[in-house]
CSV table of C-alpha atoms and ligand atoms in Angstrom, one decimal:
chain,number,residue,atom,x,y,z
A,431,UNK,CA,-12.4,1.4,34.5
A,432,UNK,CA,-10.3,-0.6,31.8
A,433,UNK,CA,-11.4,-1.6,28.5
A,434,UNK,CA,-9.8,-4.8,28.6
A,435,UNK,CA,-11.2,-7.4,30.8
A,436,UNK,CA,-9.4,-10.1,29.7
A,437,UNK,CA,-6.9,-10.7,27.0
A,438,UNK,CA,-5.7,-14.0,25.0
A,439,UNK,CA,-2.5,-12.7,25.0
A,440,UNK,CA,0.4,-14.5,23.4
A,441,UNK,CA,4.3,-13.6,22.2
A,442,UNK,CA,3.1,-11.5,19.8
A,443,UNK,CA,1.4,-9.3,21.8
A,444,UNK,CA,2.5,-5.6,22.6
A,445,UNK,CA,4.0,-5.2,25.7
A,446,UNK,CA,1.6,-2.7,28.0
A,447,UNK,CA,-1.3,-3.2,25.6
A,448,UNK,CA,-3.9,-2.7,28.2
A,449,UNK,CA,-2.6,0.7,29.5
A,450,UNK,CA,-2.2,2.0,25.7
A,451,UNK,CA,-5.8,0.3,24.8
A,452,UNK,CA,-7.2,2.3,27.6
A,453,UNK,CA,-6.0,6.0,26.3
A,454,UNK,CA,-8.4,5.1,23.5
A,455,UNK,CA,-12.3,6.2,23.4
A,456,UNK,CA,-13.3,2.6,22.5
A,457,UNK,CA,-16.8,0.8,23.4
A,458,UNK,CA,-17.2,-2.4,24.8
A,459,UNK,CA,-14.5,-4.7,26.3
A,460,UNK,CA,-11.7,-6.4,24.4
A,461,UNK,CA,-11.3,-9.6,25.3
A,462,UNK,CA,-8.4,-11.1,22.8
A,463,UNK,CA,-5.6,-9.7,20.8
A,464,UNK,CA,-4.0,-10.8,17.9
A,465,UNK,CA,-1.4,-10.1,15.5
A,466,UNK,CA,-3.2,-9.1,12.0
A,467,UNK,CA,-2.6,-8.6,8.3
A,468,UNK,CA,0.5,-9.2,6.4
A,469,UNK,CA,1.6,-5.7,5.6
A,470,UNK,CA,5.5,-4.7,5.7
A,471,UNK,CA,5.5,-1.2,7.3
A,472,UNK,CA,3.4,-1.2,10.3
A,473,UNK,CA,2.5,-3.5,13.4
A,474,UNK,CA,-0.9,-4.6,13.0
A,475,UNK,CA,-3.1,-5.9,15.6
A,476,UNK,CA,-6.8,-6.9,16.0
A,477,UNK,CA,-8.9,-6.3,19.0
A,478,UNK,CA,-12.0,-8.4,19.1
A,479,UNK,CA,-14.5,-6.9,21.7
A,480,UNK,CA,-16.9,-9.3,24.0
A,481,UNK,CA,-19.6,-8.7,21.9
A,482,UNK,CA,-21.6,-7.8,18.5
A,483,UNK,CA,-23.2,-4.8,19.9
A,484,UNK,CA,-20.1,-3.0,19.9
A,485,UNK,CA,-17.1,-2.7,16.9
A,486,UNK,CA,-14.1,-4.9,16.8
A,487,UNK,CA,-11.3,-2.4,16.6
A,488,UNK,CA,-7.4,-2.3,14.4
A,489,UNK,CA,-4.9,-1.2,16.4
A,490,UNK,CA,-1.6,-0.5,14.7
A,491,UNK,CA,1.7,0.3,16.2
A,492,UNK,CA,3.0,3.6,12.9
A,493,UNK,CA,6.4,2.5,12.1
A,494,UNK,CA,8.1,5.9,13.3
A,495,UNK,CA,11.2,5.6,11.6
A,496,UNK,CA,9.8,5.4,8.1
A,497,UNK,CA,6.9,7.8,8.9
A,498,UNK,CA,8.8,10.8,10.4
A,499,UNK,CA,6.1,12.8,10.9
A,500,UNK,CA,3.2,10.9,12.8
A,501,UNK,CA,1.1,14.2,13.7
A,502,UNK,CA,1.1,15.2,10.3
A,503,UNK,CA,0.6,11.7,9.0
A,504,UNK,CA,-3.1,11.3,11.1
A,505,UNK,CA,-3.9,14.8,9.9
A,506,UNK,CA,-3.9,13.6,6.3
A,507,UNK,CA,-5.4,10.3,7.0
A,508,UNK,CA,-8.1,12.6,9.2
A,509,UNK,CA,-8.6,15.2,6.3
A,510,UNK,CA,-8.9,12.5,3.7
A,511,UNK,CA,-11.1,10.3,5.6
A,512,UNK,CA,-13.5,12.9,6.5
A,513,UNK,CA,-14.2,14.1,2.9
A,514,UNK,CA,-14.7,10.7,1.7
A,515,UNK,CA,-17.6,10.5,4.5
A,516,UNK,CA,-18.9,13.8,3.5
A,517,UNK,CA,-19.9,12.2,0.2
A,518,UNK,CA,-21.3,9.0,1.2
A,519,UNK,CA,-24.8,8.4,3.7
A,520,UNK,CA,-23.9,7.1,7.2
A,521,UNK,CA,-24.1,3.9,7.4
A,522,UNK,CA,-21.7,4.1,4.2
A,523,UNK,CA,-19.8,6.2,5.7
A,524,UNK,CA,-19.3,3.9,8.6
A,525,UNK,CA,-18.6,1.0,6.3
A,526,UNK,CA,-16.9,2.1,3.4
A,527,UNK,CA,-14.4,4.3,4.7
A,528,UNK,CA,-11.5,4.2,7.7
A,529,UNK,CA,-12.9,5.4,10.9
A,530,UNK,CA,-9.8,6.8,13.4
A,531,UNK,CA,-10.7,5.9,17.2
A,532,UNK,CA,-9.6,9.0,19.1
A,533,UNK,CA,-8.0,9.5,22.4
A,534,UNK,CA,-10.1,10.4,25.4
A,535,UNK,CA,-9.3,14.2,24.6
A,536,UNK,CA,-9.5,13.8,21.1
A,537,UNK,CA,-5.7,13.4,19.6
A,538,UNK,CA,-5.7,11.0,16.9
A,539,UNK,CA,-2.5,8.7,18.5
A,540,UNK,CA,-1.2,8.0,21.4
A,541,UNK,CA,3.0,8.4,21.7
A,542,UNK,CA,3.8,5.6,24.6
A,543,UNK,CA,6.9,6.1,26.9
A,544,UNK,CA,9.2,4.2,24.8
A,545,UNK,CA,8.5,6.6,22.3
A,546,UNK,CA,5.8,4.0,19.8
A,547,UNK,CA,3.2,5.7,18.3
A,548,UNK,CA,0.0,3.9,18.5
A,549,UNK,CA,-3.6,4.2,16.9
A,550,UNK,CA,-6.7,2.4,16.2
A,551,UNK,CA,-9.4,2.3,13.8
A,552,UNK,CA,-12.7,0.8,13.7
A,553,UNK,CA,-12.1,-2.8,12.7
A,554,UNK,CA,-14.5,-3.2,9.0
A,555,UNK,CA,-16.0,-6.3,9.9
A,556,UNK,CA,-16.8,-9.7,7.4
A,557,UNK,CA,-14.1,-8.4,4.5
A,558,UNK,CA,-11.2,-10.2,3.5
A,559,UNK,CA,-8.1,-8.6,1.8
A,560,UNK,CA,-6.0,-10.6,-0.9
A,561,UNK,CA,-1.9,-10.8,-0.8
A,562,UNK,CA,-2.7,-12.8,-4.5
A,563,UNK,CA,-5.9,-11.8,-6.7
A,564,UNK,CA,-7.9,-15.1,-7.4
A,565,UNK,CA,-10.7,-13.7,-9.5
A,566,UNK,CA,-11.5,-11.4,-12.2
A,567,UNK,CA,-14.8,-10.3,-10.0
A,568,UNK,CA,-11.9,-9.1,-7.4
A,569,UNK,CA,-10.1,-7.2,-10.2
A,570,UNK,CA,-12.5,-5.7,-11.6
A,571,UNK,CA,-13.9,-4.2,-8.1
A,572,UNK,CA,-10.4,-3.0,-7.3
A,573,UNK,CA,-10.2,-1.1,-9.9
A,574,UNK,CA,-13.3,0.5,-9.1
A,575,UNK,CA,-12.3,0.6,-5.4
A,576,UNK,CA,-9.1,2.9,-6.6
A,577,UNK,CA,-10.7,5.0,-9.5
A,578,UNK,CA,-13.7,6.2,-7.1
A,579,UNK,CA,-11.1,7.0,-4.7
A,580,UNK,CA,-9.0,9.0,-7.1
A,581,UNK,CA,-12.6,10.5,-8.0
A,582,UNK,CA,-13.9,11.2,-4.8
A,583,UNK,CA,-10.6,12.9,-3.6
A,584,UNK,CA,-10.4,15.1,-6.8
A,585,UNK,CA,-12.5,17.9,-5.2
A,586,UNK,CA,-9.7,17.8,-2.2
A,587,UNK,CA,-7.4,21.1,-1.7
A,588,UNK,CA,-4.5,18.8,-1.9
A,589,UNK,CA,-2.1,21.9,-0.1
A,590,UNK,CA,-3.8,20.5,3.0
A,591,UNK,CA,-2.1,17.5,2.7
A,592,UNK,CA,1.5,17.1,4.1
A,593,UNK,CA,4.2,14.4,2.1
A,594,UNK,CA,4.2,11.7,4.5
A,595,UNK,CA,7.4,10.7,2.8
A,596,UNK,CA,8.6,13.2,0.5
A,597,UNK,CA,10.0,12.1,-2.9
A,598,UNK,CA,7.8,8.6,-1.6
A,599,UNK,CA,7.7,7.1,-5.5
A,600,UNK,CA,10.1,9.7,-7.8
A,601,UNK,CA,12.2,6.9,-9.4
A,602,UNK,CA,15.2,9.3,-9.6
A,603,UNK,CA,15.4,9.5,-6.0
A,604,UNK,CA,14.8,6.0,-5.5
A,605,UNK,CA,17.8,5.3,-8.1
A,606,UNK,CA,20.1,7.3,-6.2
A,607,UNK,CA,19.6,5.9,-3.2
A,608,UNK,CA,20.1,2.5,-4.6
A,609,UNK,CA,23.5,3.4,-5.9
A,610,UNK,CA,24.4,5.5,-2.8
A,611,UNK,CA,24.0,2.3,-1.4
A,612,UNK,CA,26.2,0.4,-3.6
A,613,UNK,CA,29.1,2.2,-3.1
A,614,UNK,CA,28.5,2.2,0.8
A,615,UNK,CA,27.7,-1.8,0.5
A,616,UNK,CA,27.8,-1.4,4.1
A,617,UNK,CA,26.3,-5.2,4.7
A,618,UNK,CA,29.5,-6.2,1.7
A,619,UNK,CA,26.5,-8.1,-0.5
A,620,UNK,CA,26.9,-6.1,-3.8
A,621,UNK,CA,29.0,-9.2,-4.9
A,622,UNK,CA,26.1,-11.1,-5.0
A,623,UNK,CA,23.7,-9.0,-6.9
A,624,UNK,CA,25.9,-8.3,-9.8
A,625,UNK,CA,23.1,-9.3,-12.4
A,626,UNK,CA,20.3,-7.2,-10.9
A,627,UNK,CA,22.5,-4.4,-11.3
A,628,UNK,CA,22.6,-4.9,-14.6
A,629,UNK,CA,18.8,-5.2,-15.4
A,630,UNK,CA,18.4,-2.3,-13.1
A,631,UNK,CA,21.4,0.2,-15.3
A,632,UNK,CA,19.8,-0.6,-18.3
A,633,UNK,CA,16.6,0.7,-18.1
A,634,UNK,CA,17.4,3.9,-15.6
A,635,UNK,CA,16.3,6.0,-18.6
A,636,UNK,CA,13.0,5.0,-19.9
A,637,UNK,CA,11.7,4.7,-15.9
A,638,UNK,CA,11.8,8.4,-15.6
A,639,UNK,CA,9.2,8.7,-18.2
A,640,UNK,CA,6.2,9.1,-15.9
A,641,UNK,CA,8.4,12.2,-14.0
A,642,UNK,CA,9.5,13.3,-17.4
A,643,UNK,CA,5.4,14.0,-18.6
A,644,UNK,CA,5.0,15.4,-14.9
A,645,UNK,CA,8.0,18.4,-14.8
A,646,UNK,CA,7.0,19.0,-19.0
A,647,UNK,CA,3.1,19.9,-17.2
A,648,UNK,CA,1.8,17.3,-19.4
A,649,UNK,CA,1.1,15.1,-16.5
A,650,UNK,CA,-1.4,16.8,-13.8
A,651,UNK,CA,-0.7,15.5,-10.1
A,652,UNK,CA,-4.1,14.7,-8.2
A,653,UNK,CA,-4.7,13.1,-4.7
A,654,UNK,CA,-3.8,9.5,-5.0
A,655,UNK,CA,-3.2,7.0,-2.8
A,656,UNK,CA,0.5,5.7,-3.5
A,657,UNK,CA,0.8,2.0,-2.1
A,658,UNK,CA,-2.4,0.2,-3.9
A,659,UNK,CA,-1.0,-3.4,-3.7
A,660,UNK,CA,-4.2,-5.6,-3.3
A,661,UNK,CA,-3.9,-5.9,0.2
A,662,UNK,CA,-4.6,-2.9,0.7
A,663,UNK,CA,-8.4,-2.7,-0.8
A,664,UNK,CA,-10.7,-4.5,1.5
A,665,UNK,CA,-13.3,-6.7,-0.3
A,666,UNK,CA,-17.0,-7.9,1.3
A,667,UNK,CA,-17.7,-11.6,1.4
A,668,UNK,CA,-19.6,-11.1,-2.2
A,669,UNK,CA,-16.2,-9.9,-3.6
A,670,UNK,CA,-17.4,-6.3,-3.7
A,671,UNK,CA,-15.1,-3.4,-2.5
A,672,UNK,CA,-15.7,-1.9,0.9
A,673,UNK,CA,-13.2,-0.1,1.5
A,674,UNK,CA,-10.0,1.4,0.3
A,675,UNK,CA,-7.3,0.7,3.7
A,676,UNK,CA,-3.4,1.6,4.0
A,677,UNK,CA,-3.9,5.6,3.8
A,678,UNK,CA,-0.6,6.9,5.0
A,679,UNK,CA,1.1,7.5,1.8
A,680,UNK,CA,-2.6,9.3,0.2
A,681,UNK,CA,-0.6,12.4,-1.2
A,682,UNK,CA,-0.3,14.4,-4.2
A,683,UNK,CA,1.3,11.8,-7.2
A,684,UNK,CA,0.2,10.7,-10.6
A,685,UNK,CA,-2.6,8.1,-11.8
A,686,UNK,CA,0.0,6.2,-13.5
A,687,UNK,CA,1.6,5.4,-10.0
A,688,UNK,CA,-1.7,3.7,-8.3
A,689,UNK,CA,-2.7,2.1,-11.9
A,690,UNK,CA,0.9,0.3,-11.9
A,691,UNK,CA,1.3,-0.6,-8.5
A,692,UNK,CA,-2.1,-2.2,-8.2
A,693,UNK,CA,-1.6,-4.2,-11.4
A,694,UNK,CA,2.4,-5.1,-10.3
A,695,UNK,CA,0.4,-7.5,-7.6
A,696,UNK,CA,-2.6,-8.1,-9.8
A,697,UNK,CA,-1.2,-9.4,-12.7
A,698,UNK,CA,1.1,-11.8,-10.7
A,699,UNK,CA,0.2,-15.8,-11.0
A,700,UNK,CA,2.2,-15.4,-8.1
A,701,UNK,CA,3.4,-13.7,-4.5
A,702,UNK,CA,5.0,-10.7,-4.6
A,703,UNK,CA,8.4,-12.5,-3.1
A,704,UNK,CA,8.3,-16.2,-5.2
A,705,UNK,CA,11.4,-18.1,-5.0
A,706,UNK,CA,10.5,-20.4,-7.7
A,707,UNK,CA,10.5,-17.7,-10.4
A,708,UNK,CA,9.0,-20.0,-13.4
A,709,UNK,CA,5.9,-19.6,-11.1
A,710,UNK,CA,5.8,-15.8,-12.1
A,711,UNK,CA,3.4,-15.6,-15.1
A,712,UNK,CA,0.5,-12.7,-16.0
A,713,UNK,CA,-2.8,-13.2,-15.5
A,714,UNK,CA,-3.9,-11.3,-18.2
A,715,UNK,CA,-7.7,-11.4,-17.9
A,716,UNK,CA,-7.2,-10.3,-14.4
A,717,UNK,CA,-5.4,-7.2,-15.9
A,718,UNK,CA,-8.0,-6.5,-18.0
A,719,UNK,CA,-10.8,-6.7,-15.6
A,720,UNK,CA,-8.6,-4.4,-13.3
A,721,UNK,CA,-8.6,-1.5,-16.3
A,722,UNK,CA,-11.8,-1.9,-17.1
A,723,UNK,CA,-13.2,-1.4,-13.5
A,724,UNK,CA,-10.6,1.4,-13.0
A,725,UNK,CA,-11.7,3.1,-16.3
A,726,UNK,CA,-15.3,2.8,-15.9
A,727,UNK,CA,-14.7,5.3,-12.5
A,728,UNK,CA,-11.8,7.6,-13.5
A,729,UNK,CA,-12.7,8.0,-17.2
A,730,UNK,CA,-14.1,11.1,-16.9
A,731,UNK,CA,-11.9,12.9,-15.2
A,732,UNK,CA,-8.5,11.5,-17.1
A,733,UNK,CA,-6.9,13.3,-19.6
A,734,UNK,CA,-5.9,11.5,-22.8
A,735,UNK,CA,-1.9,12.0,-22.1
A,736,UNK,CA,-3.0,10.0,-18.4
A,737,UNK,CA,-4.3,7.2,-19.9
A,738,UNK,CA,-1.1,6.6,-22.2
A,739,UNK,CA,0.5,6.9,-19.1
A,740,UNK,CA,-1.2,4.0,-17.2
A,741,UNK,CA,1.1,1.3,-19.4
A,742,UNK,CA,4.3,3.2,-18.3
A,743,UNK,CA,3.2,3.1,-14.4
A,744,UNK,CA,2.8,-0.5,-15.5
A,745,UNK,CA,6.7,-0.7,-16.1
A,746,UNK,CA,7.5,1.7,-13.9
A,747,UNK,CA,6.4,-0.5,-10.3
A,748,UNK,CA,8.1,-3.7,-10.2
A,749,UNK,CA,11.1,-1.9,-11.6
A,750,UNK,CA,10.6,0.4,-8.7
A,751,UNK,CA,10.2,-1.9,-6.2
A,752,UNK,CA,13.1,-3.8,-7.6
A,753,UNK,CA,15.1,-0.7,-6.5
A,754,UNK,CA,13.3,-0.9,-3.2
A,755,UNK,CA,14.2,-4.1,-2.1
A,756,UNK,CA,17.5,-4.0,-3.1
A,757,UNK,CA,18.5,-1.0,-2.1
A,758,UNK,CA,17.0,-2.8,1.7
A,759,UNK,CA,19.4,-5.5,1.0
A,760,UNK,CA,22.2,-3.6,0.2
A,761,UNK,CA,21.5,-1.5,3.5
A,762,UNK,CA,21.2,-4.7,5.9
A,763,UNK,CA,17.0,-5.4,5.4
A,764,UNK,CA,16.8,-1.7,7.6
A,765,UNK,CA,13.1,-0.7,6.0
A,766,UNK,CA,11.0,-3.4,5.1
A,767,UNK,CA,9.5,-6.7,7.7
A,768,UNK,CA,11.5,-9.8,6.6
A,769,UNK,CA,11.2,-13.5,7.5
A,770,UNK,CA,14.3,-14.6,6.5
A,771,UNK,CA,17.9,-13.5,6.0
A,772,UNK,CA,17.3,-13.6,2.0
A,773,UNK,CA,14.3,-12.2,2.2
A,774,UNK,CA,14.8,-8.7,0.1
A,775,UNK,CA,16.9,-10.4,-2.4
A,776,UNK,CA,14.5,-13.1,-3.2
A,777,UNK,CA,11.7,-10.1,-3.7
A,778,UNK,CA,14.3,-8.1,-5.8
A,779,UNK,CA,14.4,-11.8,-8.0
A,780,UNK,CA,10.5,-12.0,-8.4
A,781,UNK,CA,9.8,-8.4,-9.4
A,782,UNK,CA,12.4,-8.4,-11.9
A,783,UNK,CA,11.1,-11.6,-13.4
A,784,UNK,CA,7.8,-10.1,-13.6
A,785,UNK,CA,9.1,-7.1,-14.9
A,786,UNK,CA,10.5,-9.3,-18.0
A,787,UNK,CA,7.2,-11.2,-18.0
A,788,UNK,CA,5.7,-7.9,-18.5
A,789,UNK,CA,8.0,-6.1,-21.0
A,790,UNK,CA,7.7,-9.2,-23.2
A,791,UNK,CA,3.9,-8.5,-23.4
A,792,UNK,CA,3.8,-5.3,-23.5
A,793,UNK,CA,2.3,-4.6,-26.4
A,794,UNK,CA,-0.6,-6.7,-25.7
A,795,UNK,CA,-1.3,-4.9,-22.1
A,796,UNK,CA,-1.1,-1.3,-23.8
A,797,UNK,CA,-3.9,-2.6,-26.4
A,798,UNK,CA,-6.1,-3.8,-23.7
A,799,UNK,CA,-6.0,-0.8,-21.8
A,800,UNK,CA,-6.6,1.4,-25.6
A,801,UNK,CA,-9.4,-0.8,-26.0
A,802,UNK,CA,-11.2,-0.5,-23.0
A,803,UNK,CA,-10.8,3.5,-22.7
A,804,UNK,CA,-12.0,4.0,-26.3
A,805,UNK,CA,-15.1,1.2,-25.5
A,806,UNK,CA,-15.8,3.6,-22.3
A,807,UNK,CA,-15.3,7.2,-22.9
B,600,ADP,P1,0.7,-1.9,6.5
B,600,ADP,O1,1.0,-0.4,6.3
B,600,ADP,O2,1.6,-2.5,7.4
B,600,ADP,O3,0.5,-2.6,5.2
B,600,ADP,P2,-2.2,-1.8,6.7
B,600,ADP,O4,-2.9,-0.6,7.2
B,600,ADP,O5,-2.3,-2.1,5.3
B,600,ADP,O6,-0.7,-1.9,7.3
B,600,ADP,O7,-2.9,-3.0,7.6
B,600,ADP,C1,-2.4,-4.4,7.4
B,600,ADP,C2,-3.6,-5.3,7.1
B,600,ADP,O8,-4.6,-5.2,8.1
B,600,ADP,C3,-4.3,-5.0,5.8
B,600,ADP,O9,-3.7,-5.6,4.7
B,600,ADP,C4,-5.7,-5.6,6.1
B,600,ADP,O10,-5.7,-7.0,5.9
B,600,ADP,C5,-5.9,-5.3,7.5
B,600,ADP,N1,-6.6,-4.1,7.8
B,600,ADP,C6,-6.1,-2.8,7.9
B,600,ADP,N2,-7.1,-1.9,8.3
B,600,ADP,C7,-8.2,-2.6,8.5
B,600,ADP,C8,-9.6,-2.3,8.9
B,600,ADP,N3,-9.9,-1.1,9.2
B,600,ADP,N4,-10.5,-3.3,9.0
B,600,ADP,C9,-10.2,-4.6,8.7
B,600,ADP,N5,-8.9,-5.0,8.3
B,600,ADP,C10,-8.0,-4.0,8.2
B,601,GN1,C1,4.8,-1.5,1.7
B,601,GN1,O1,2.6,-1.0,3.9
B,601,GN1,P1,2.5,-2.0,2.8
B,601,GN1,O2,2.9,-3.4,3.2
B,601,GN1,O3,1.1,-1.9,2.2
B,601,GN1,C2,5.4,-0.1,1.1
B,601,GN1,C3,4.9,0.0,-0.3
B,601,GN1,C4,5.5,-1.1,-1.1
B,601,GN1,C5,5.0,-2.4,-0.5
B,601,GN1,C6,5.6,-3.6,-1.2
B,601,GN1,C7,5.1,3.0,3.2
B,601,GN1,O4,3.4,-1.4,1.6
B,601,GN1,O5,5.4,1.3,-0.8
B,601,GN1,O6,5.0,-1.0,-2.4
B,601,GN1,O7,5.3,-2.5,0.9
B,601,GN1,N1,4.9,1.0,2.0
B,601,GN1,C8,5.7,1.9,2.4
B,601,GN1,O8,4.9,-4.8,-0.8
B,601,GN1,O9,6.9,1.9,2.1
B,602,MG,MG1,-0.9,-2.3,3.8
């Protein structure tokens, strides 16, 4: 018998929903579907079953064409998932940590006939997640939320894990992609972004720090979790983590890289893609409250060459994701969502203004986080 009795469907719904729904072991009956989350890679949708006594569930259509490798993706998210639950009692681990719905025969995604790859997860009920930080309680509990993560996963044979995307955050790929793509300008826009490419040349050097420290051996690489914008930690309606989400990029990488990319959306007065860029300011007590809750987890375990590091991962991400998006620009928006035809360039804008925002007060940020670690250690 179907899962889904009856569905609020709408234009955002999945075509064939009920037939993929059904491959899943899921409890209850879904009654409406939604379109969920404001993530840029994958299709997100929530199921909301008929009633409490059964879970609400996540389903999410993988974006195939940045994540190659789907088999190998779910193994990682399975391997990682389960040794986070290994540490934690039930009901935490029920709670606190991703739970992947299988298939009636066990596989952890279902491939559909048009070739979409499609899996669900128990949906983590009464938690909110933030595109823009509010709070320095929210900080702070990120941080934590990442450092226990980094913790936790430190015990993990990380030659289980495959590279989701190899080379994911190595700036000098990223570089020469972006100026593979100038000299293709296949979409004929490098015209306009003559001034980014400026910003960008001049500070190609100093951005391979972090990689630098890493080949010298100074730099150990541990489990991390690669793509810890805000949105991706799930707070509970006291603004206490629950869980760390997003977990297809959890591969080997540096410390500096989470630290930086979580602060690149925490520090933000504003979004991530502002068009108004004298909106872009730093919220520095935000910052703060983010290092010390990071600290306070992952003190023990970092080395002292780490924690100088953190201030270059600081540099390092809206630099990066400068590249990112305009490297998608230059290509014809081919990687990342976009809601309007500017959409990429208008993101390359914002992270470079925070980028100045951030090199202006550097010196300032780097003291904060020296502070804190000698406070805590
Ligand atoms: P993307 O890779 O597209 O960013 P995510 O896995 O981050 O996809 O999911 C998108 C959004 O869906 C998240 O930002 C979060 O708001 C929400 N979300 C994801 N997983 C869960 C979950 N298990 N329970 C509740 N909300 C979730
Ligand atoms: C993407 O999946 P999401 O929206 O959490 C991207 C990150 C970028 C981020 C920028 C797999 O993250 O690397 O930092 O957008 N994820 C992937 O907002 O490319
Ligand atoms: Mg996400």
């Amino acid at each position: 018998m179907s899962n889904v009795q009856y569905m609020n469907l709408n234009h955002q719904t999945p075509k064939n929903v009920e037939t993929i729904i059904d491959r899943f072991n899921i409890e209850g009956k879904i009654i409406e579907i939604k379109a969920f989350g404001s993530g840029h890679i994958n299709d997100t949708y929530l199921l909301k079953n008929e009633n409490d006594s059964y879970p609400d569930y996540l389903l999410q259509r993988i974006n195939h064409s940045i994540f190659t490798n789907v088999p190998g993706l779910m193994k990682n998210i399975q391997l990682v998932t389960d040794h986070l639950k290994s540490k934690l009692s039930e009901a935490a681990a029920a709670t606190e940590v991703l739970t992947i719905v299988p298939l009636h025969r066990g596989e952890l995604f279902y491939k559909d006939e048009e070739g979409n790859y499609w899996r669900i997860f128990h949906f983590i009920k009464d938690t909110n997640s933030y595109d823009l930080v509010e709070k320095e309680v929210q900080a702070n509990e990120g941080g934590k939320a990442f450092g226990r993560f980094q913790a936790m996963l430190a015990d993990l044979d990380a030659s289980l894990l495959i590279e989701p995307i190899p080379n994911f955050l190595n700036i000098e790929m990223r570089l020469n992609r972006f100026y593979q793509a100038l000299e293709n300008d296949s979409a004929a826009r490098k015209h306009i972004v003559t001034e980014e490419i400026e910003y960008i040349n001049a500070r190609t050097e100093q951005m391979k720090t972090i990689l630098k420290l890493g080949r010298e051996g100074k730099l150990p690489l541990r489990i991390t979790h690669n793509d810890t914008k805000f949105n991706n930690v799930l707070l509970n309606k006291n603004d206490e983590v629950q869980c760390v989400i997003d977990l297809d990029t959890v591969m080997p990488g540096f410390v500096a890289y989470d630290f930086g990319d979580a602060i690149r959306t925490i520090i933000n007065s504003a979004s991530e893609d502002e068009k108004e860029l004298d909106k872009i300011k730093l919220n520095i007590p935000l910052f703060e409250a983010y290092t010390i809750g990071y600290l306070r987890e992952a003190c023990h375990f970092l080395t002292d060459i780490e924690v100088e590091s953190l201030m270059h991962g600081v540099l390092l991400f809206p630099y990066m994701q400068a590249v990112r998006f305009l490297t998608d620009y230059l290509e014809d928006d081919v990687y990342y969502k976009i809601s309007f035809k500017e959409h990429n360039l208008q993101r390359t804008k914002a992270q470079i203004k925070l980028l100045k925002e951030i090199e202006a007060h550097a010196t300032q940020l780097s003291s904060i986080v020296n502070t804190v670690y000698s406070e805590i250690k």
